[in-house]
Short mmCIF file of C-alpha atoms in Angstrom, two decimals:
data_model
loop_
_atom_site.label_atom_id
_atom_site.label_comp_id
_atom_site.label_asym_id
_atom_site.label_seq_id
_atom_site.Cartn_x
_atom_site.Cartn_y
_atom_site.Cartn_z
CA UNK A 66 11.22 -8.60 3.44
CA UNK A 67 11.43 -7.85 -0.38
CA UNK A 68 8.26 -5.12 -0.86
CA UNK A 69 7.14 -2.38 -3.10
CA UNK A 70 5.93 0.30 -0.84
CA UNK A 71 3.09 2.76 -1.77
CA UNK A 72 1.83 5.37 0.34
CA UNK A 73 -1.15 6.74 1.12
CA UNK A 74 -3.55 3.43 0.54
CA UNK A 75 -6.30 6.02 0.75
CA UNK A 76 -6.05 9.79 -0.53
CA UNK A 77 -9.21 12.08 -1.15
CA UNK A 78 -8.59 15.32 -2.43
CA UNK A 79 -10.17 17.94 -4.50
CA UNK A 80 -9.99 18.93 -8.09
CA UNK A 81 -6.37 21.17 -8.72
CA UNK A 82 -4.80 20.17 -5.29
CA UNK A 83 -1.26 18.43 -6.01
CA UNK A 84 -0.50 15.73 -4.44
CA UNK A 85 2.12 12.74 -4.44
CA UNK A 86 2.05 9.21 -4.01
CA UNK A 87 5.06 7.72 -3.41
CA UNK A 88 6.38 4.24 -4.43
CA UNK A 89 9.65 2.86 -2.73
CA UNK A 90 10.92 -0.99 -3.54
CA UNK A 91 13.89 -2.36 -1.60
CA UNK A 92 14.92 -5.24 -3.96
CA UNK A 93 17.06 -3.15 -6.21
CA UNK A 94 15.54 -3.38 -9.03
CA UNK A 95 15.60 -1.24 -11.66
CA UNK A 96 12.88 -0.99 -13.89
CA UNK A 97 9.86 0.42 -12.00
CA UNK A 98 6.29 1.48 -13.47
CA UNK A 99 2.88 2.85 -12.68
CA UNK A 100 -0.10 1.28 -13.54
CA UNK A 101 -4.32 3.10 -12.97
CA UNK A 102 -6.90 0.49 -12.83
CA UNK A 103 -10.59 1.02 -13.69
CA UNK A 104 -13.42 -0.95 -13.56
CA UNK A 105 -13.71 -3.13 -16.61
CA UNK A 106 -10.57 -1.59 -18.07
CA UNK A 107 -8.06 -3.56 -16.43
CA UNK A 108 -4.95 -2.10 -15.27
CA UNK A 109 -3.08 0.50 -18.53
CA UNK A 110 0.43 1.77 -18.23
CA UNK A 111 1.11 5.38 -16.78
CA UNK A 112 4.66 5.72 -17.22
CA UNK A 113 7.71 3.66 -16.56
CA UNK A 114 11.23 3.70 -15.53
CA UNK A 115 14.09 1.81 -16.78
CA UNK A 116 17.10 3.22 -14.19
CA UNK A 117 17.52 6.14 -12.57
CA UNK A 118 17.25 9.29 -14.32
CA UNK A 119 15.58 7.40 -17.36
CA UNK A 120 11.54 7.46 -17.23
CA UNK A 121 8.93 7.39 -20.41
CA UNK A 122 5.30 7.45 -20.87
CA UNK A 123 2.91 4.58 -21.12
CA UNK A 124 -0.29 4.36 -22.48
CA UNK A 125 -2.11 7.01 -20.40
CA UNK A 126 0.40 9.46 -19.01
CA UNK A 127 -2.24 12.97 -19.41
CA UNK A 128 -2.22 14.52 -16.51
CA UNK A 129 0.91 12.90 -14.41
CA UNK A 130 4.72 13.13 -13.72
CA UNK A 131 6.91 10.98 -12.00
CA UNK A 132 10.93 11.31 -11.40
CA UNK A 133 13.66 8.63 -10.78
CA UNK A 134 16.27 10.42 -8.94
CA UNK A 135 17.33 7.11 -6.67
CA UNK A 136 16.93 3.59 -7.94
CA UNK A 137 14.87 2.71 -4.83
CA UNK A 138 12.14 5.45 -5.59
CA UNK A 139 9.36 6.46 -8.09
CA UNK A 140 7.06 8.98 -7.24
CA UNK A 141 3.91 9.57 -9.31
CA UNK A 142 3.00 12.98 -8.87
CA UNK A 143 -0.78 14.52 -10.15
CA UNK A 144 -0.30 18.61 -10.46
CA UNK A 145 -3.89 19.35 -10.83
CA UNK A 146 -6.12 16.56 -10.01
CA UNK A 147 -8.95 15.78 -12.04
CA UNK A 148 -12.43 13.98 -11.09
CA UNK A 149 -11.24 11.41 -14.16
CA UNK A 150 -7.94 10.71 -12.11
CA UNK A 151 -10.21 8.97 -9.46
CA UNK A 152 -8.89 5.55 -9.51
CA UNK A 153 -6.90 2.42 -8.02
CA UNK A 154 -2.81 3.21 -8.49
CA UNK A 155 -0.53 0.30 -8.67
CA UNK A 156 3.48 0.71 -8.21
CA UNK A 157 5.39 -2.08 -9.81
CA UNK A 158 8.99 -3.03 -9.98
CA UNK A 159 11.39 -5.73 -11.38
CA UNK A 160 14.75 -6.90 -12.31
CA UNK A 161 15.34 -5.97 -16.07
CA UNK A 162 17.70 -9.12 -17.02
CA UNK A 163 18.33 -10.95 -20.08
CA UNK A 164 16.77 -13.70 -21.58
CA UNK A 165 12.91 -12.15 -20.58
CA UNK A 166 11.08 -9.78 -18.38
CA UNK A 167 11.25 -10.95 -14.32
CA UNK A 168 7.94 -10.86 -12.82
CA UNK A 169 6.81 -7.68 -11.40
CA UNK A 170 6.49 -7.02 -8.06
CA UNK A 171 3.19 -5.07 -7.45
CA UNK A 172 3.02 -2.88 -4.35
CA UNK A 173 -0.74 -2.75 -2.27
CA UNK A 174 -2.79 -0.12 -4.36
CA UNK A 175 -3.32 3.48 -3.67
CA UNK A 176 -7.32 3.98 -3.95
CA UNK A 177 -7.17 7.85 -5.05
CA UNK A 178 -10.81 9.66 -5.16
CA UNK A 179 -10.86 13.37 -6.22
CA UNK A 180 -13.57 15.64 -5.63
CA UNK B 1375 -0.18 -2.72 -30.61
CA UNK B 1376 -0.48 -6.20 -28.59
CA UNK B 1377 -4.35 -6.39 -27.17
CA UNK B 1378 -5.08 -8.85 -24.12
CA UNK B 1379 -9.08 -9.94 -24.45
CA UNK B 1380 -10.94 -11.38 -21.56
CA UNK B 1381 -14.34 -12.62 -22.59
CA UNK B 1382 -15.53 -13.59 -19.54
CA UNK B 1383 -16.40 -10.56 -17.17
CA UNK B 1384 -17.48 -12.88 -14.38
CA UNK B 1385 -17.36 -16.70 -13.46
CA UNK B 1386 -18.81 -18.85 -10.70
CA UNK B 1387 -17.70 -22.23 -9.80
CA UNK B 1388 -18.68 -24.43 -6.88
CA UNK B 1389 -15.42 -25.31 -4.16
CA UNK B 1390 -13.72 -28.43 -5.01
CA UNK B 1391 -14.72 -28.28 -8.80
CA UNK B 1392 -12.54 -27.16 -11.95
CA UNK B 1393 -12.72 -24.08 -13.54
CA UNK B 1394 -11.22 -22.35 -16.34
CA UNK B 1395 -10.18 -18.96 -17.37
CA UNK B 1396 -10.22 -17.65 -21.02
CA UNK B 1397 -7.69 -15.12 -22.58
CA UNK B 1398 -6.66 -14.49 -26.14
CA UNK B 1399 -3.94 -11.82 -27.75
CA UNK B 1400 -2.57 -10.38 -30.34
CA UNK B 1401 0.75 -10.08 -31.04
CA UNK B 1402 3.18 -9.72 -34.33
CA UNK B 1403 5.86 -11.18 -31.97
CA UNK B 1404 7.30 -14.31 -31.78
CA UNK B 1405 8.91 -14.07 -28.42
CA UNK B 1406 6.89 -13.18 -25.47
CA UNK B 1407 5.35 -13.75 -22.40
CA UNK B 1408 2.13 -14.42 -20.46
CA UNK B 1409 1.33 -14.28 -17.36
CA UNK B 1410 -2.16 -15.07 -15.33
CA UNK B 1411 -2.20 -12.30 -12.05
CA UNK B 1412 -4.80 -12.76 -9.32
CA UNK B 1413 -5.95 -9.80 -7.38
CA UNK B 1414 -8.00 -10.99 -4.45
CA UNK B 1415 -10.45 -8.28 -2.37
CA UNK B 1416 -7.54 -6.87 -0.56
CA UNK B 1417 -6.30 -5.61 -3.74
CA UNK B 1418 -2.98 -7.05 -4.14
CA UNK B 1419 -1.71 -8.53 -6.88
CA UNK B 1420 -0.38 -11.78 -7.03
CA UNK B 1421 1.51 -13.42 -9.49
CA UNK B 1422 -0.58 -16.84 -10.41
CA UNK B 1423 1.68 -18.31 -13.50
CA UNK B 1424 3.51 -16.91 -16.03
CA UNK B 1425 4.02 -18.71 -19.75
CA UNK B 1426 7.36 -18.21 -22.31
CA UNK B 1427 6.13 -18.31 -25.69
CA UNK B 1428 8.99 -20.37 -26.76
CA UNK B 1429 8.30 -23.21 -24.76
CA UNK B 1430 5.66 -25.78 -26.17
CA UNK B 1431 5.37 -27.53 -22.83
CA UNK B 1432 2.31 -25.22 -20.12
CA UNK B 1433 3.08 -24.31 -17.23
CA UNK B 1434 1.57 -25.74 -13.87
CA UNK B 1435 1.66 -24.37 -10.42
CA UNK B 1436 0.17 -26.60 -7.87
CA UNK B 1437 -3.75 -26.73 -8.89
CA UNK B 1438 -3.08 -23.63 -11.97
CA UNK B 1439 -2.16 -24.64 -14.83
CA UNK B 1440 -2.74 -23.12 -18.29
CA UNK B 1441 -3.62 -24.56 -22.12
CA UNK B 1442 -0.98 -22.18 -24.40
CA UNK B 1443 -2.36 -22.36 -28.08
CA UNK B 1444 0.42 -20.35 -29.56
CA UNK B 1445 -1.14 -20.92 -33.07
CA UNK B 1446 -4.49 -19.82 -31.78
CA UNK B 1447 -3.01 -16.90 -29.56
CA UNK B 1448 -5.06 -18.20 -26.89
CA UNK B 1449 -3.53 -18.60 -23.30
CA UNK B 1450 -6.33 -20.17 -20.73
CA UNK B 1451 -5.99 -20.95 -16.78
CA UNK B 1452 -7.56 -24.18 -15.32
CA UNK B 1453 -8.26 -24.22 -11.47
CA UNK B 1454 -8.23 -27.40 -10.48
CA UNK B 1455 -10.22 -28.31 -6.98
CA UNK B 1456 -10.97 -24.64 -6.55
CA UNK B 1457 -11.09 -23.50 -3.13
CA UNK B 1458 -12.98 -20.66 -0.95
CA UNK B 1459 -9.80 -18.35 -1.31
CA UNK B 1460 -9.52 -18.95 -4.87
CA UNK B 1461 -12.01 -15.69 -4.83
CA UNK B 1462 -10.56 -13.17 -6.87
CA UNK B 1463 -10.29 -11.01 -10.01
CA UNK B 1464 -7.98 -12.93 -12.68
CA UNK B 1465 -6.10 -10.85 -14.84
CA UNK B 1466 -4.29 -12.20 -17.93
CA UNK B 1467 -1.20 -10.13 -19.15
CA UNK B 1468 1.09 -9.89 -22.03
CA UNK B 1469 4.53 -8.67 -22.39
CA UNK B 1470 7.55 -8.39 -24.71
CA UNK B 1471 10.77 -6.40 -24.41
CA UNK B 1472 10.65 -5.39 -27.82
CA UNK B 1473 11.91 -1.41 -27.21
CA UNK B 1474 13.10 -3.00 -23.76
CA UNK B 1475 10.06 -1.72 -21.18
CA UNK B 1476 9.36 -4.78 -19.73
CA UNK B 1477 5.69 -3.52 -20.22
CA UNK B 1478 2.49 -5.50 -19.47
CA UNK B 1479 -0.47 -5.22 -20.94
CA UNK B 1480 -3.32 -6.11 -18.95
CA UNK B 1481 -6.80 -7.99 -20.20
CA UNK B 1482 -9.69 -6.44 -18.50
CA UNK B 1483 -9.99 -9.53 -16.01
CA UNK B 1484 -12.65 -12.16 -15.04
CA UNK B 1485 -14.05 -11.83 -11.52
CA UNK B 1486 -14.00 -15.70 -10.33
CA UNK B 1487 -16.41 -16.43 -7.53
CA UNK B 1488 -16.15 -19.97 -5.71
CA UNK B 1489 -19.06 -20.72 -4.11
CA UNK B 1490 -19.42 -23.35 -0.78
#
């Protein structure tokens, strides 16, 4: 079955404990991306990834790094965890093609809470 | 910058009736696209619709369908017989591949309740 794969779906932690949440998609796609999403804010851009070994920041990128090393995987990765970085993570991938963006493919939500 | 507005925070409709969905942008682009994303209590998101700017004719999925005002910059989704599980947030999304990043930007969303 073609998925995006976060994991954990839950993580509480405390403030300066790094942690990783990992993103895997099995449809080969290449362009992947992290999204935070905050009541009444919607969902705003962490970074993204266009291929492996090629990543950039999005709109809100204080605070987080992420690595492409394999096509499959994206890992967002929080150093030192602040209270502010409590918040619903979405992993998204999809073909990049011609002719327009592909839809992405959004995997479950990680709901992150740090103390 | 492109801006997604959603200017309803929350919605109610009764099952069975229509319902729609507002959502405005602003772009300098010509060639984009919009989507509608629905993100039920268990969180996922869902692809609903998705709109190219280039074509004049809206796009309809089953009961969703939207009213693209290109001129206007406004991009709204009709329910049509909404039903029980049509419960959700509704988020309305813009993107371009202007600098190639496939990037959406996200409206804040309108939490739709249907009720029985």
């Amino acid at each position: 079955e073609a998925q995006v794969t976060q994991n954990p779906r839950y993580l509480i932690t405390v403030t300066g404990k790094k942690l990783t949440v990992t993103c895997s998609q099995n449809m080969n796609h290449e362009y992947m991306s992290w999204y935070r999403q905050d009541p009444g804010l919607g969902l705003r851009q962490i970074y993204y990834s266009m291929n492996v070994e090629v990543t950039d920041k999005g709109d809100v990128p204080e605070g987080y790094k992420v690595s492409r090393k394999e096509k499959r995987n994206f890992p967002l990765i929080l150093e030192s965890p602040s209270p502010n970085q409590t918040s619903l993570y979405f992993c998204a991938s999809s073909l990049r093609q011609t002719g327009g963006p592909s839809p992405l493919h959004f995997g479950n939500g990680t709901r992150l809470t740090v103390t | 910058a492109q801006t997604v507005t959603q200017s309803q925070p929350e919605m109610s409709v009764q099952e069975a009736e229509t319902v729609t969905l507002s959502c405005t942008y602003d772009t300098s682009e010509n060639n984009y696209y919009l989507f509608w994303y629905k993100q039920p209590p268990s969180r996922q998101m869902i692809l609903v619709i998705r709109q190219e700017a280039y074509k004049q004719q809206n796009a309809t999925e089953n009961r969703f369908s939207v009213n693209f005002q290109k001129a206007a910059k406004s991009f709204s989704l009709k329910i049509s017989d909404s039903q029980l599980g049509d419960t959700a947030m509704y988020f309305c999304a813009f993107s371009s591949t202007q600098g190639g990043s496939e990037k959406l930007v996200f409206g804040k969303g309108t939490k739709l309740t249907v009720n029985p």
